[in-house]
GROMACS .gro file of C-alpha atoms in nm:
model
  116
    1MET     CA    1   0.006   0.008   0.013
    2ASN     CA    2   0.117   0.352  -0.102
    3ALA     CA    3   0.147   0.585   0.215
    4VAL     CA    4   0.132   0.848  -0.017
    5ALA     CA    5  -0.128   1.098   0.021
    6GLU     CA    6  -0.325   1.203  -0.326
    7MET     CA    7  -0.356   1.578  -0.350
    8PRO     CA    8  -0.750   1.680  -0.406
    9SER     CA    9  -0.798   1.868  -0.731
   10ILE     CA   10  -0.877   2.184  -0.538
   11LEU     CA   11  -0.516   2.294  -0.589
   12VAL     CA   12  -0.452   2.363  -0.923
   13PHE     CA   13  -0.125   2.341  -1.139
   14THR     CA   14  -0.159   2.453  -1.430
   15ASP     CA   15  -0.027   2.307  -1.794
   16ASN     CA   16   0.239   2.622  -1.825
   17ALA     CA   17   0.414   2.528  -1.494
   18ALA     CA   18   0.394   2.150  -1.534
   19ASN     CA   19   0.547   2.234  -1.869
   20LYS     CA   20   0.845   2.488  -1.723
   21VAL     CA   21   0.896   2.226  -1.495
   22LYS     CA   22   0.938   1.942  -1.746
   23GLU     CA   23   1.175   2.194  -1.941
   24LEU     CA   24   1.382   2.263  -1.613
   25ILE     CA   25   1.413   1.883  -1.523
   26GLU     CA   26   1.497   1.809  -1.912
   27GLU     CA   27   1.751   2.041  -1.924
   28GLU     CA   28   1.910   1.912  -1.558
   29GLY     CA   29   1.916   1.536  -1.725
   30ASN     CA   30   1.765   1.394  -1.365
   31PRO     CA   31   1.443   1.205  -1.468
   32SER     CA   32   1.351   1.159  -1.058
   33LEU     CA   33   1.334   1.473  -0.998
   34LYS     CA   34   1.005   1.660  -0.850
   35LEU     CA   35   0.859   1.985  -0.841
   36ARG     CA   36   0.851   2.053  -0.436
   37VAL     CA   37   0.635   2.346  -0.318
   38PHE     CA   38   0.661   2.492   0.033
   39VAL     CA   39   0.566   2.780   0.242
   40THR     CA   40   0.790   2.947   0.535
   41GLY     CA   41   0.770   3.159   0.783
   42GLY     CA   42   0.933   3.498   0.652
   43GLY     CA   43   0.899   3.773   0.395
   44CYS     CA   44   0.758   4.106   0.452
   45SER     CA   45   0.416   3.962   0.569
   46GLY     CA   46   0.484   3.657   0.742
   47PHE     CA   47   0.523   3.375   0.495
   48GLN     CA   48   0.664   3.290   0.227
   49TYR     CA   49   0.648   3.074  -0.085
   50GLY     CA   50   0.957   2.853  -0.173
   51PHE     CA   51   1.019   2.546  -0.524
   52THR     CA   52   1.300   2.381  -0.469
   53PHE     CA   53   1.369   1.974  -0.683
   54ASP     CA   54   1.401   1.705  -0.458
   55GLU     CA   55   1.429   1.379  -0.574
   56GLU     CA   56   1.262   1.222  -0.262
   57VAL     CA   57   0.875   1.159  -0.188
   58SER     CA   58   0.842   1.217   0.215
   59GLU     CA   59   0.541   0.950   0.334
   60ASP     CA   60   0.314   1.219   0.452
   61ASP     CA   61   0.386   1.432   0.128
   62THR     CA   62   0.017   1.528  -0.052
   63THR     CA   63   0.179   1.457  -0.448
   64MET     CA   64   0.007   1.556  -0.799
   65GLU     CA   65   0.115   1.438  -1.102
   66LYS     CA   66   0.060   1.654  -1.445
   67ASN     CA   67   0.248   1.650  -1.808
   68GLY     CA   68   0.411   1.366  -1.662
   69VAL     CA   69   0.584   1.607  -1.329
   70MET     CA   70   0.514   1.512  -1.005
   71LEU     CA   71   0.453   1.774  -0.735
   72LEU     CA   72   0.529   1.781  -0.375
   73ILE     CA   73   0.398   1.917  -0.065
   74ASP     CA   74   0.475   1.897   0.309
   75PRO     CA   75   0.147   1.878   0.532
   76MET     CA   76   0.244   2.216   0.696
   77SER     CA   77   0.263   2.415   0.361
   78TYR     CA   78  -0.050   2.239   0.254
   79GLN     CA   79  -0.286   2.359   0.475
   80TYR     CA   80  -0.213   2.756   0.349
   81LEU     CA   81  -0.183   2.599  -0.011
   82VAL     CA   82  -0.544   2.442  -0.078
   83GLY     CA   83  -0.748   2.614  -0.334
   84ALA     CA   84  -0.417   2.814  -0.500
   85GLU     CA   85  -0.347   2.804  -0.823
   86ILE     CA   86   0.031   2.677  -0.929
   87ASP     CA   87   0.106   2.865  -1.245
   88TYR     CA   88   0.410   3.030  -1.469
   89SER     CA   89   0.392   3.364  -1.642
   90GLU     CA   90   0.620   3.467  -1.885
   91GLY     CA   91   0.601   3.881  -1.918
   92LEU     CA   92   0.768   4.211  -1.978
   93GLU     CA   93   0.912   4.210  -1.568
   94GLY     CA   94   1.064   3.841  -1.675
   95SER     CA   95   0.975   3.476  -1.587
   96GLN     CA   96   0.850   3.287  -1.272
   97PHE     CA   97   0.634   3.078  -1.103
   98VAL     CA   98   0.312   3.250  -0.945
   99ILE     CA   99   0.102   3.110  -0.684
  100ARG     CA  100  -0.206   3.286  -0.706
  101ASN     CA  101  -0.405   3.178  -0.294
  102PRO     CA  102  -0.736   3.268  -0.245
  103ASN     CA  103  -0.635   3.174   0.131
  104ALA     CA  104  -0.413   3.459   0.158
  105ALA     CA  105  -0.517   3.754   0.353
  106SER     CA  106  -0.285   3.991   0.231
  107THR     CA  107   0.042   4.029  -0.026
  108CYS     CA  108   0.321   4.227  -0.030
  109GLY     CA  109   0.419   4.385  -0.394
  110CYS     CA  110   0.604   4.093  -0.492
  111GLY     CA  111   0.372   3.910  -0.504
  112SER     CA  112   0.612   3.637  -0.305
  113SER     CA  113   0.496   3.724   0.078
  114PHE     CA  114   0.153   3.672   0.208
  115SER     CA  115  -0.022   3.670   0.552
  116ALA     CA  116  -0.283   3.400   0.608
   0.00000   0.00000   0.00000
C-alpha cells in the first residue's frame, strides 16, 4: 500500500507550470526530480513561498502529477495552499512561477510573501 496521499483537485497545477518544470527537469538531465512547493515563515507579510527540486517523496507528502511532472507538498505547507493555483508566467517583468492563493489575507508588493 502506498502511504503517499493523493492531492485533491482543489489545488490547481497549470499546464504552463507543469510544462516549464518538465523543461527544467530535462535540462538537469535527472528524470527523478520532482517539484516541491513549500511555505516558510518570513518575508514582509509573515509567510513566503518556495520552490525546489527533490528526488525523494516523503511518506506524508501530498502529490499531484501533471504532464509527467510530480508536484510535492508537505503537510504544513499544504494547509496554506489548499485552493491555490500554481502557474508559470512570462511577461515584460520576466518569467516566474506564480501562486495565486485565495487563503492569503494579504500579500506584499513582490507577490512572494503573504499573511494568512
